[in-house]
C-alpha cells in the first residue's frame, strides 16, 4: 500500500515554454485535503492543472491526473479616474474645502498621497502640497474615494489651478498590483459679488439704536473692519 507523502499539484501555462510548477498555497497538504488556492500566477493566462499522489515508494505513486478544462486567470486592470471634484475645466463659484478623486478599482496607498496644487496665474499665490496622511486632512473611503482637505482661504478670485497626483501614489489591492498613471486636471474659481435685494429698518425703541436687516441674493461672509 501507498504510504502517503504529499500531493503534487502543478500548474502548466498553456502555449508557454515555462515548465510546470507548484504554486504557493498548494504544497505541504495533508492527504485529507481536497482543495487548495494557488497564488503567484500570471494574470490573463490559461493554465492546465495536474494532480498526483506521491508515496514513500515511488512505484506506488498514483498516475498523474490532468484537468480536462483550462483555467484562465483574470486580467488586473490599472486604476482609471472616474471622478474629480472640482470637475476638470469647471469654474466654481464657491471656495472648495476639499479635493476629491474616485478611481475605478479598489486601491491602497503606496506611500504618501501628496497632492500638488499650483495656480496658473502670476498673481494667484504660491503652489502648495496637500500631504495625504490619515488624520491630517486626507481620507480614503471604500478603497476608491480619496479626499484632501484644503483651506478655503487658499483660493483666489478669478484664478485657475492645476491639480496633480504623481503616478504610483495608489496601487491595486489585488495582485499583481498596478498603479494609476499621472493624474492632472485644471479648474477655476470665480464668484460674482453679492447684490442687495432689500433692506429692512426697525426702530429699536431708543434714539441711539437702530436695527436693520439686509437680504442678499447669495450667501455672504461678513468681515468686520474697525
PDB file of N, CA and C in Angstrom, residues 42-130:
ATOM      1  N   UNK A  42       0.344  34.166 -13.172  1.00  0.00           N
ATOM      2  CA  UNK A  42       0.349  35.284 -14.091  1.00  0.00           C
ATOM      3  C   UNK A  42      -1.090  35.652 -14.449  1.00  0.00           C
ATOM      4  N   UNK A  43      -1.336  36.940 -14.585  1.00  0.00           N
ATOM      5  CA  UNK A  43      -2.686  37.381 -14.932  1.00  0.00           C
ATOM      6  C   UNK A  43      -2.999  37.070 -16.390  1.00  0.00           C
ATOM      7  N   UNK A  44      -4.300  36.944 -16.671  1.00  0.00           N
ATOM      8  CA  UNK A  44      -4.797  36.770 -18.036  1.00  0.00           C
ATOM      9  C   UNK A  44      -4.079  35.617 -18.759  1.00  0.00           C
ATOM     10  N   UNK A  45      -3.961  34.484 -18.066  1.00  0.00           N
ATOM     11  CA  UNK A  45      -3.203  33.348 -18.598  1.00  0.00           C
ATOM     12  C   UNK A  45      -4.008  32.059 -18.435  1.00  0.00           C
ATOM     13  N   UNK A  46      -3.955  31.187 -19.448  1.00  0.00           N
ATOM     14  CA  UNK A  46      -4.601  29.873 -19.391  1.00  0.00           C
ATOM     15  C   UNK A  46      -3.662  28.869 -18.733  1.00  0.00           C
ATOM     16  N   UNK A  47      -4.225  28.058 -17.814  1.00  0.00           N
ATOM     17  CA  UNK A  47      -3.436  27.037 -17.118  1.00  0.00           C
ATOM     18  C   UNK A  47      -4.152  25.692 -17.201  1.00  0.00           C
ATOM     19  N   UNK A  48      -3.345  24.644 -17.255  1.00  0.00           N
ATOM     20  CA  UNK A  48      -3.826  23.294 -17.024  1.00  0.00           C
ATOM     21  C   UNK A  48      -3.247  22.831 -15.697  1.00  0.00           C
ATOM     22  N   UNK A  49      -4.033  22.079 -14.952  1.00  0.00           N
ATOM     23  CA  UNK A  49      -3.635  21.665 -13.601  1.00  0.00           C
ATOM     24  C   UNK A  49      -3.513  20.150 -13.558  1.00  0.00           C
ATOM     25  N   UNK A  50      -2.427  19.683 -12.950  1.00  0.00           N
ATOM     26  CA  UNK A  50      -2.227  18.239 -12.778  1.00  0.00           C
ATOM     27  C   UNK A  50      -2.082  17.910 -11.298  1.00  0.00           C
ATOM     28  N   UNK A  51      -2.558  16.725 -10.905  1.00  0.00           N
ATOM     29  CA  UNK A  51      -2.500  16.280  -9.512  1.00  0.00           C
ATOM     30  C   UNK A  51      -1.990  14.845  -9.476  1.00  0.00           C
ATOM     31  N   UNK A  52      -1.068  14.592  -8.546  1.00  0.00           N
ATOM     32  CA  UNK A  52      -0.538  13.231  -8.368  1.00  0.00           C
ATOM     33  C   UNK A  52      -0.317  12.980  -6.890  1.00  0.00           C
ATOM     34  N   UNK A  53      -0.666  11.781  -6.440  1.00  0.00           N
ATOM     35  CA  UNK A  53      -0.418  11.369  -5.063  1.00  0.00           C
ATOM     36  C   UNK A  53       0.961  10.711  -4.996  1.00  0.00           C
ATOM     37  N   UNK A  54       1.829  11.214  -4.147  1.00  0.00           N
ATOM     38  CA  UNK A  54       3.176  10.689  -4.002  1.00  0.00           C
ATOM     39  C   UNK A  54       3.259   9.787  -2.772  1.00  0.00           C
ATOM     40  N   UNK A  55       4.053   8.762  -2.877  1.00  0.00           N
ATOM     41  CA  UNK A  55       4.212   7.788  -1.797  1.00  0.00           C
ATOM     42  C   UNK A  55       5.687   7.658  -1.442  1.00  0.00           C
ATOM     43  N   UNK A  56       5.941   7.044  -0.293  1.00  0.00           N
ATOM     44  CA  UNK A  56       7.343   6.827   0.089  1.00  0.00           C
ATOM     45  C   UNK A  56       8.049   5.949  -0.941  1.00  0.00           C
ATOM     46  N   UNK A  57       7.309   5.012  -1.525  1.00  0.00           N
ATOM     47  CA  UNK A  57       7.857   4.207  -2.618  1.00  0.00           C
ATOM     48  C   UNK A  57       7.362   4.802  -3.925  1.00  0.00           C
ATOM     49  N   UNK A  58       8.289   5.240  -4.762  1.00  0.00           N
ATOM     50  CA  UNK A  58       7.927   5.952  -5.983  1.00  0.00           C
ATOM     51  C   UNK A  58       7.028   5.130  -6.890  1.00  0.00           C
ATOM     52  N   UNK A  59       7.241   3.809  -6.911  1.00  0.00           N
ATOM     53  CA  UNK A  59       6.472   2.964  -7.821  1.00  0.00           C
ATOM     54  C   UNK A  59       4.996   2.913  -7.459  1.00  0.00           C
ATOM     55  N   UNK A  60       4.662   3.261  -6.223  1.00  0.00           N
ATOM     56  CA  UNK A  60       3.268   3.209  -5.783  1.00  0.00           C
ATOM     57  C   UNK A  60       2.540   4.540  -5.978  1.00  0.00           C
ATOM     58  N   UNK A  61       3.243   5.550  -6.492  1.00  0.00           N
ATOM     59  CA  UNK A  61       2.598   6.850  -6.725  1.00  0.00           C
ATOM     60  C   UNK A  61       1.468   6.692  -7.734  1.00  0.00           C
ATOM     61  N   UNK A  62       0.430   7.476  -7.578  1.00  0.00           N
ATOM     62  CA  UNK A  62      -0.729   7.393  -8.470  1.00  0.00           C
ATOM     63  C   UNK A  62      -0.392   7.979  -9.836  1.00  0.00           C
ATOM     64  N   UNK A  63      -1.167   7.599 -10.846  1.00  0.00           N
ATOM     65  CA  UNK A  63      -0.989   8.251 -12.153  1.00  0.00           C
ATOM     66  C   UNK A  63      -1.288   9.747 -12.036  1.00  0.00           C
ATOM     67  N   UNK A  64      -0.679  10.515 -12.892  1.00  0.00           N
ATOM     68  CA  UNK A  64      -0.937  11.962 -12.895  1.00  0.00           C
ATOM     69  C   UNK A  64      -2.260  12.244 -13.584  1.00  0.00           C
ATOM     70  N   UNK A  65      -3.114  12.993 -12.883  1.00  0.00           N
ATOM     71  CA  UNK A  65      -4.404  13.388 -13.437  1.00  0.00           C
ATOM     72  C   UNK A  65      -4.311  14.831 -13.906  1.00  0.00           C
ATOM     73  N   UNK A  66      -4.672  15.048 -15.169  1.00  0.00           N
ATOM     74  CA  UNK A  66      -4.600  16.393 -15.754  1.00  0.00           C
ATOM     75  C   UNK A  66      -6.018  16.888 -15.995  1.00  0.00           C
ATOM     76  N   UNK A  67      -6.273  18.121 -15.612  1.00  0.00           N
ATOM     77  CA  UNK A  67      -7.616  18.693 -15.768  1.00  0.00           C
ATOM     78  C   UNK A  67      -8.019  18.740 -17.233  1.00  0.00           C
ATOM     79  N   UNK A  68      -9.281  18.436 -17.491  1.00  0.00           N
ATOM     80  CA  UNK A  68      -9.790  18.487 -18.858  1.00  0.00           C
ATOM     81  C   UNK A  68     -10.042  19.920 -19.312  1.00  0.00           C
ATOM     82  N   UNK A  69     -10.388  20.775 -18.365  1.00  0.00           N
ATOM     83  CA  UNK A  69     -10.708  22.164 -18.696  1.00  0.00           C
ATOM     84  C   UNK A  69      -9.532  23.077 -18.379  1.00  0.00           C
ATOM     85  N   UNK A  70      -9.388  24.072 -19.213  1.00  0.00           N
ATOM     86  CA  UNK A  70      -8.364  25.088 -18.998  1.00  0.00           C
ATOM     87  C   UNK A  70      -8.907  26.140 -18.044  1.00  0.00           C
ATOM     88  N   UNK A  71      -8.086  26.544 -17.088  1.00  0.00           N
ATOM     89  CA  UNK A  71      -8.460  27.596 -16.132  1.00  0.00           C
ATOM     90  C   UNK A  71      -7.750  28.881 -16.535  1.00  0.00           C
ATOM     91  N   UNK A  72      -8.506  29.976 -16.625  1.00  0.00           N
ATOM     92  CA  UNK A  72      -7.908  31.252 -17.031  1.00  0.00           C
ATOM     93  C   UNK A  72      -7.943  32.239 -15.875  1.00  0.00           C
ATOM     94  N   UNK A  73      -6.808  32.846 -15.606  1.00  0.00           N
ATOM     95  CA  UNK A  73      -6.748  33.857 -14.556  1.00  0.00           C
ATOM     96  C   UNK A  73      -7.275  35.190 -15.086  1.00  0.00           C
ATOM     97  N   UNK A  74      -7.748  36.031 -14.170  1.00  0.00           N
ATOM     98  CA  UNK A  74      -8.329  37.309 -14.551  1.00  0.00           C
ATOM     99  C   UNK A  74      -7.244  38.326 -14.895  1.00  0.00           C
ATOM    100  N   UNK A  75      -7.626  39.287 -15.700  1.00  0.00           N
ATOM    101  CA  UNK A  75      -6.756  40.420 -16.003  1.00  0.00           C
ATOM    102  C   UNK A  75      -6.967  41.488 -14.946  1.00  0.00           C
ATOM    103  N   UNK A  76      -5.889  41.942 -14.320  1.00  0.00           N
ATOM    104  CA  UNK A  76      -5.970  43.013 -13.327  1.00  0.00           C
ATOM    105  C   UNK A  76      -5.917  44.354 -14.058  1.00  0.00           C
ATOM    106  N   UNK A  77      -6.995  45.127 -14.042  1.00  0.00           N
ATOM    107  CA  UNK A  77      -6.972  46.419 -14.732  1.00  0.00           C
ATOM    108  C   UNK A  77      -6.221  47.466 -13.917  1.00  0.00           C
ATOM    109  N   UNK A  78      -5.599  48.386 -14.619  1.00  0.00           N
ATOM    110  CA  UNK A  78      -4.963  49.507 -13.939  1.00  0.00           C
ATOM    111  C   UNK A  78      -6.037  50.494 -13.499  1.00  0.00           C
ATOM    112  N   UNK A  79      -5.847  51.180 -12.380  1.00  0.00           N
ATOM    113  CA  UNK A  79      -6.854  52.151 -11.921  1.00  0.00           C
ATOM    114  C   UNK A  79      -7.045  53.270 -12.937  1.00  0.00           C
ATOM    115  N   UNK A  80      -8.291  53.633 -13.149  1.00  0.00           N
ATOM    116  CA  UNK A  80      -8.631  54.763 -14.006  1.00  0.00           C
ATOM    117  C   UNK A  80      -9.431  55.781 -13.195  1.00  0.00           C
ATOM    118  N   UNK A  81      -9.364  57.014 -13.615  1.00  0.00           N
ATOM    119  CA  UNK A  81     -10.076  58.082 -12.913  1.00  0.00           C
ATOM    120  C   UNK A  81     -11.542  58.100 -13.340  1.00  0.00           C
ATOM    121  N   UNK A  82     -12.446  57.991 -12.369  1.00  0.00           N
ATOM    122  CA  UNK A  82     -13.880  58.064 -12.651  1.00  0.00           C
ATOM    123  C   UNK A  82     -14.450  59.444 -12.363  1.00  0.00           C
ATOM    124  N   UNK A  83     -13.907  60.108 -11.341  1.00  0.00           N
ATOM    125  CA  UNK A  83     -14.496  61.385 -10.926  1.00  0.00           C
ATOM    126  C   UNK A  83     -13.442  62.248 -10.264  1.00  0.00           C
ATOM    127  N   UNK A  84     -13.488  63.543 -10.579  1.00  0.00           N
ATOM    128  CA  UNK A  84     -12.649  64.537  -9.915  1.00  0.00           C
ATOM    129  C   UNK A  84     -13.548  65.675  -9.467  1.00  0.00           C
ATOM    130  N   UNK A  85     -13.353  66.130  -8.247  1.00  0.00           N
ATOM    131  CA  UNK A  85     -14.088  67.282  -7.737  1.00  0.00           C
ATOM    132  C   UNK A  85     -13.116  68.265  -7.107  1.00  0.00           C
ATOM    133  N   UNK A  86     -13.145  69.530  -7.538  1.00  0.00           N
ATOM    134  CA  UNK A  86     -13.973  70.096  -8.599  1.00  0.00           C
ATOM    135  C   UNK A  86     -13.733  69.401  -9.947  1.00  0.00           C
ATOM    136  N   UNK A  87     -14.723  69.461 -10.830  1.00  0.00           N
ATOM    137  CA  UNK A  87     -14.626  68.815 -12.124  1.00  0.00           C
ATOM    138  C   UNK A  87     -13.547  69.468 -12.976  1.00  0.00           C
ATOM    139  N   UNK A  88     -12.994  68.676 -13.885  1.00  0.00           N
ATOM    140  CA  UNK A  88     -11.985  69.208 -14.803  1.00  0.00           C
ATOM    141  C   UNK A  88     -12.592  70.311 -15.664  1.00  0.00           C
ATOM    142  N   UNK A  89     -11.872  71.423 -15.801  1.00  0.00           N
ATOM    143  CA  UNK A  89     -12.264  72.586 -16.613  1.00  0.00           C
ATOM    144  C   UNK A  89     -13.481  73.321 -16.061  1.00  0.00           C
ATOM    145  N   UNK A  90     -13.886  72.990 -14.850  1.00  0.00           N
ATOM    146  CA  UNK A  90     -15.049  73.644 -14.246  1.00  0.00           C
ATOM    147  C   UNK A  90     -14.646  74.983 -13.630  1.00  0.00           C
ATOM    148  N   UNK A  91     -15.567  75.925 -13.662  1.00  0.00           N
ATOM    149  CA  UNK A  91     -15.409  77.176 -12.925  1.00  0.00           C
ATOM    150  C   UNK A  91     -16.360  77.140 -11.743  1.00  0.00           C
ATOM    151  N   UNK A  92     -15.799  77.118 -10.546  1.00  0.00           N
ATOM    152  CA  UNK A  92     -16.622  77.024  -9.341  1.00  0.00           C
ATOM    153  C   UNK A  92     -16.816  78.416  -8.752  1.00  0.00           C
ATOM    154  N   UNK A  93     -17.979  78.626  -8.133  1.00  0.00           N
ATOM    155  CA  UNK A  93     -18.287  79.934  -7.555  1.00  0.00           C
ATOM    156  C   UNK A  93     -18.119  79.936  -6.038  1.00  0.00           C
ATOM    157  N   UNK A  94     -17.877  78.766  -5.451  1.00  0.00           N
ATOM    158  CA  UNK A  94     -17.624  78.683  -4.013  1.00  0.00           C
ATOM    159  C   UNK A  94     -16.229  78.109  -3.784  1.00  0.00           C
ATOM    160  N   UNK A  95     -15.566  78.572  -2.757  1.00  0.00           N
ATOM    161  CA  UNK A  95     -14.214  78.128  -2.471  1.00  0.00           C
ATOM    162  C   UNK A  95     -14.217  76.657  -2.020  1.00  0.00           C
ATOM    163  N   UNK A  96     -13.533  75.778  -2.729  1.00  0.00           N
ATOM    164  CA  UNK A  96     -13.526  74.358  -2.324  1.00  0.00           C
ATOM    165  C   UNK A  96     -12.850  74.176  -0.967  1.00  0.00           C
ATOM    166  N   UNK A  97     -13.402  73.289  -0.172  1.00  0.00           N
ATOM    167  CA  UNK A  97     -12.797  72.948   1.113  1.00  0.00           C
ATOM    168  C   UNK A  97     -12.119  71.576   1.069  1.00  0.00           C
ATOM    169  N   UNK A  98     -12.318  70.860  -0.050  1.00  0.00           N
ATOM    170  CA  UNK A  98     -11.628  69.594  -0.232  1.00  0.00           C
ATOM    171  C   UNK A  98     -11.532  69.269  -1.715  1.00  0.00           C
ATOM    172  N   UNK A  99     -10.501  68.504  -2.060  1.00  0.00           N
ATOM    173  CA  UNK A  99     -10.318  67.978  -3.408  1.00  0.00           C
ATOM    174  C   UNK A  99     -10.626  66.485  -3.347  1.00  0.00           C
ATOM    175  N   UNK A 100     -11.452  66.000  -4.271  1.00  0.00           N
ATOM    176  CA  UNK A 100     -11.867  64.601  -4.227  1.00  0.00           C
ATOM    177  C   UNK A 100     -11.513  63.904  -5.534  1.00  0.00           C
ATOM    178  N   UNK A 101     -11.216  62.610  -5.402  1.00  0.00           N
ATOM    179  CA  UNK A 101     -10.832  61.799  -6.551  1.00  0.00           C
ATOM    180  C   UNK A 101     -11.385  60.392  -6.357  1.00  0.00           C
ATOM    181  N   UNK A 102     -12.050  59.859  -7.391  1.00  0.00           N
ATOM    182  CA  UNK A 102     -12.558  58.486  -7.335  1.00  0.00           C
ATOM    183  C   UNK A 102     -11.905  57.663  -8.442  1.00  0.00           C
ATOM    184  N   UNK A 103     -11.411  56.463  -8.077  1.00  0.00           N
ATOM    185  CA  UNK A 103     -10.786  55.567  -9.038  1.00  0.00           C
ATOM    186  C   UNK A 103     -11.708  54.398  -9.348  1.00  0.00           C
ATOM    187  N   UNK A 104     -11.410  53.698 -10.441  1.00  0.00           N
ATOM    188  CA  UNK A 104     -12.303  52.672 -10.963  1.00  0.00           C
ATOM    189  C   UNK A 104     -12.188  51.336 -10.250  1.00  0.00           C
ATOM    190  N   UNK A 105     -11.154  51.139  -9.442  1.00  0.00           N
ATOM    191  CA  UNK A 105     -10.914  49.848  -8.803  1.00  0.00           C
ATOM    192  C   UNK A 105     -10.356  50.094  -7.412  1.00  0.00           C
ATOM    193  N   UNK A 106     -10.530  49.131  -6.520  1.00  0.00           N
ATOM    194  CA  UNK A 106     -10.053  49.302  -5.147  1.00  0.00           C
ATOM    195  C   UNK A 106      -8.525  49.391  -5.140  1.00  0.00           C
ATOM    196  N   UNK A 107      -8.020  50.354  -4.373  1.00  0.00           N
ATOM    197  CA  UNK A 107      -6.581  50.598  -4.311  1.00  0.00           C
ATOM    198  C   UNK A 107      -6.154  50.746  -2.861  1.00  0.00           C
ATOM    199  N   UNK A 108      -4.861  50.794  -2.664  1.00  0.00           N
ATOM    200  CA  UNK A 108      -4.294  51.089  -1.358  1.00  0.00           C
ATOM    201  C   UNK A 108      -3.144  52.059  -1.534  1.00  0.00           C
ATOM    202  N   UNK A 109      -2.834  52.764  -0.479  1.00  0.00           N
ATOM    203  CA  UNK A 109      -1.804  53.788  -0.529  1.00  0.00           C
ATOM    204  C   UNK A 109      -0.430  53.142  -0.618  1.00  0.00           C
ATOM    205  N   UNK A 110       0.362  53.592  -1.609  1.00  0.00           N
ATOM    206  CA  UNK A 110       1.698  53.032  -1.797  1.00  0.00           C
ATOM    207  C   UNK A 110       2.775  53.851  -1.096  1.00  0.00           C
ATOM    208  N   UNK A 111       2.443  55.035  -0.665  1.00  0.00           N
ATOM    209  CA  UNK A 111       3.417  55.895   0.013  1.00  0.00           C
ATOM    210  C   UNK A 111       2.676  57.014   0.703  1.00  0.00           C
ATOM    211  N   UNK A 112       3.026  58.248   0.360  1.00  0.00           N
ATOM    212  CA  UNK A 112       2.339  59.428   0.881  1.00  0.00           C
ATOM    213  C   UNK A 112       1.512  60.021  -0.252  1.00  0.00           C
ATOM    214  N   UNK A 113       0.226  60.198  -0.019  1.00  0.00           N
ATOM    215  CA  UNK A 113      -0.680  60.706  -1.052  1.00  0.00           C
ATOM    216  C   UNK A 113      -0.580  62.228  -1.123  1.00  0.00           C
ATOM    217  N   UNK A 114       0.523  62.708  -1.668  1.00  0.00           N
ATOM    218  CA  UNK A 114       0.769  64.146  -1.721  1.00  0.00           C
ATOM    219  C   UNK A 114       0.158  64.731  -2.988  1.00  0.00           C
ATOM    220  N   UNK A 115      -0.776  65.624  -2.802  1.00  0.00           N
ATOM    221  CA  UNK A 115      -1.466  66.277  -3.904  1.00  0.00           C
ATOM    222  C   UNK A 115      -0.819  67.637  -4.143  1.00  0.00           C
ATOM    223  N   UNK A 116      -0.423  67.899  -5.399  1.00  0.00           N
ATOM    224  CA  UNK A 116       0.222  69.166  -5.751  1.00  0.00           C
ATOM    225  C   UNK A 116      -0.814  70.100  -6.365  1.00  0.00           C
ATOM    226  N   UNK A 117      -0.881  71.312  -5.833  1.00  0.00           N
ATOM    227  CA  UNK A 117      -1.829  72.314  -6.323  1.00  0.00           C
ATOM    228  C   UNK A 117      -1.049  73.561  -6.690  1.00  0.00           C
ATOM    229  N   UNK A 118      -1.205  74.015  -7.938  1.00  0.00           N
ATOM    230  CA  UNK A 118      -0.474  75.201  -8.380  1.00  0.00           C
ATOM    231  C   UNK A 118      -1.402  76.144  -9.132  1.00  0.00           C
ATOM    232  N   UNK A 119      -1.375  77.442  -8.785  1.00  0.00           N
ATOM    233  CA  UNK A 119      -2.142  78.415  -9.559  1.00  0.00           C
ATOM    234  C   UNK A 119      -1.480  78.648 -10.915  1.00  0.00           C
ATOM    235  N   UNK A 120      -2.276  78.995 -11.912  1.00  0.00           N
ATOM    236  CA  UNK A 120      -1.756  79.185 -13.263  1.00  0.00           C
ATOM    237  C   UNK A 120      -1.527  80.649 -13.602  1.00  0.00           C
ATOM    238  N   UNK A 121      -1.831  81.549 -12.677  1.00  0.00           N
ATOM    239  CA  UNK A 121      -1.621  82.972 -12.914  1.00  0.00           C
ATOM    240  C   UNK A 121      -0.544  83.535 -12.004  1.00  0.00           C
ATOM    241  N   UNK A 122       0.137  84.602 -12.416  1.00  0.00           N
ATOM    242  CA  UNK A 122       1.237  85.156 -11.606  1.00  0.00           C
ATOM    243  C   UNK A 122       0.775  85.816 -10.314  1.00  0.00           C
ATOM    244  N   UNK A 123      -0.466  86.248 -10.259  1.00  0.00           N
ATOM    245  CA  UNK A 123      -0.961  86.963  -9.077  1.00  0.00           C
ATOM    246  C   UNK A 123      -1.932  86.120  -8.265  1.00  0.00           C
ATOM    247  N   UNK A 124      -1.791  84.802  -8.348  1.00  0.00           N
ATOM    248  CA  UNK A 124      -2.757  83.907  -7.697  1.00  0.00           C
ATOM    249  C   UNK A 124      -2.170  83.157  -6.513  1.00  0.00           C
ATOM    250  N   UNK A 125      -1.018  83.574  -6.045  1.00  0.00           N
ATOM    251  CA  UNK A 125      -0.449  82.941  -4.862  1.00  0.00           C
ATOM    252  C   UNK A 125       0.510  81.814  -5.194  1.00  0.00           C
ATOM    253  N   UNK A 126       1.081  81.172  -4.162  1.00  0.00           N
ATOM    254  CA  UNK A 126       2.084  80.124  -4.353  1.00  0.00           C
ATOM    255  C   UNK A 126       1.452  78.760  -4.575  1.00  0.00           C
ATOM    256  N   UNK A 127       2.291  77.816  -5.043  1.00  0.00           N
ATOM    257  CA  UNK A 127       1.875  76.418  -5.102  1.00  0.00           C
ATOM    258  C   UNK A 127       1.821  75.853  -3.677  1.00  0.00           C
ATOM    259  N   UNK A 128       1.108  74.741  -3.526  1.00  0.00           N
ATOM    260  CA  UNK A 128       1.056  74.093  -2.225  1.00  0.00           C
ATOM    261  C   UNK A 128       0.951  72.584  -2.413  1.00  0.00           C
ATOM    262  N   UNK A 129       1.376  71.840  -1.401  1.00  0.00           N
ATOM    263  CA  UNK A 129       1.238  70.393  -1.374  1.00  0.00           C
ATOM    264  C   UNK A 129       0.308  70.027  -0.225  1.00  0.00           C
ATOM    265  N   UNK A 130      -0.718  69.272  -0.557  1.00  0.00           N
ATOM    266  CA  UNK A 130      -1.617  68.775   0.479  1.00  0.00           C
ATOM    267  C   UNK A 130      -1.173  67.358   0.829  1.00  0.00           C
TER     268      UNK A 130
END
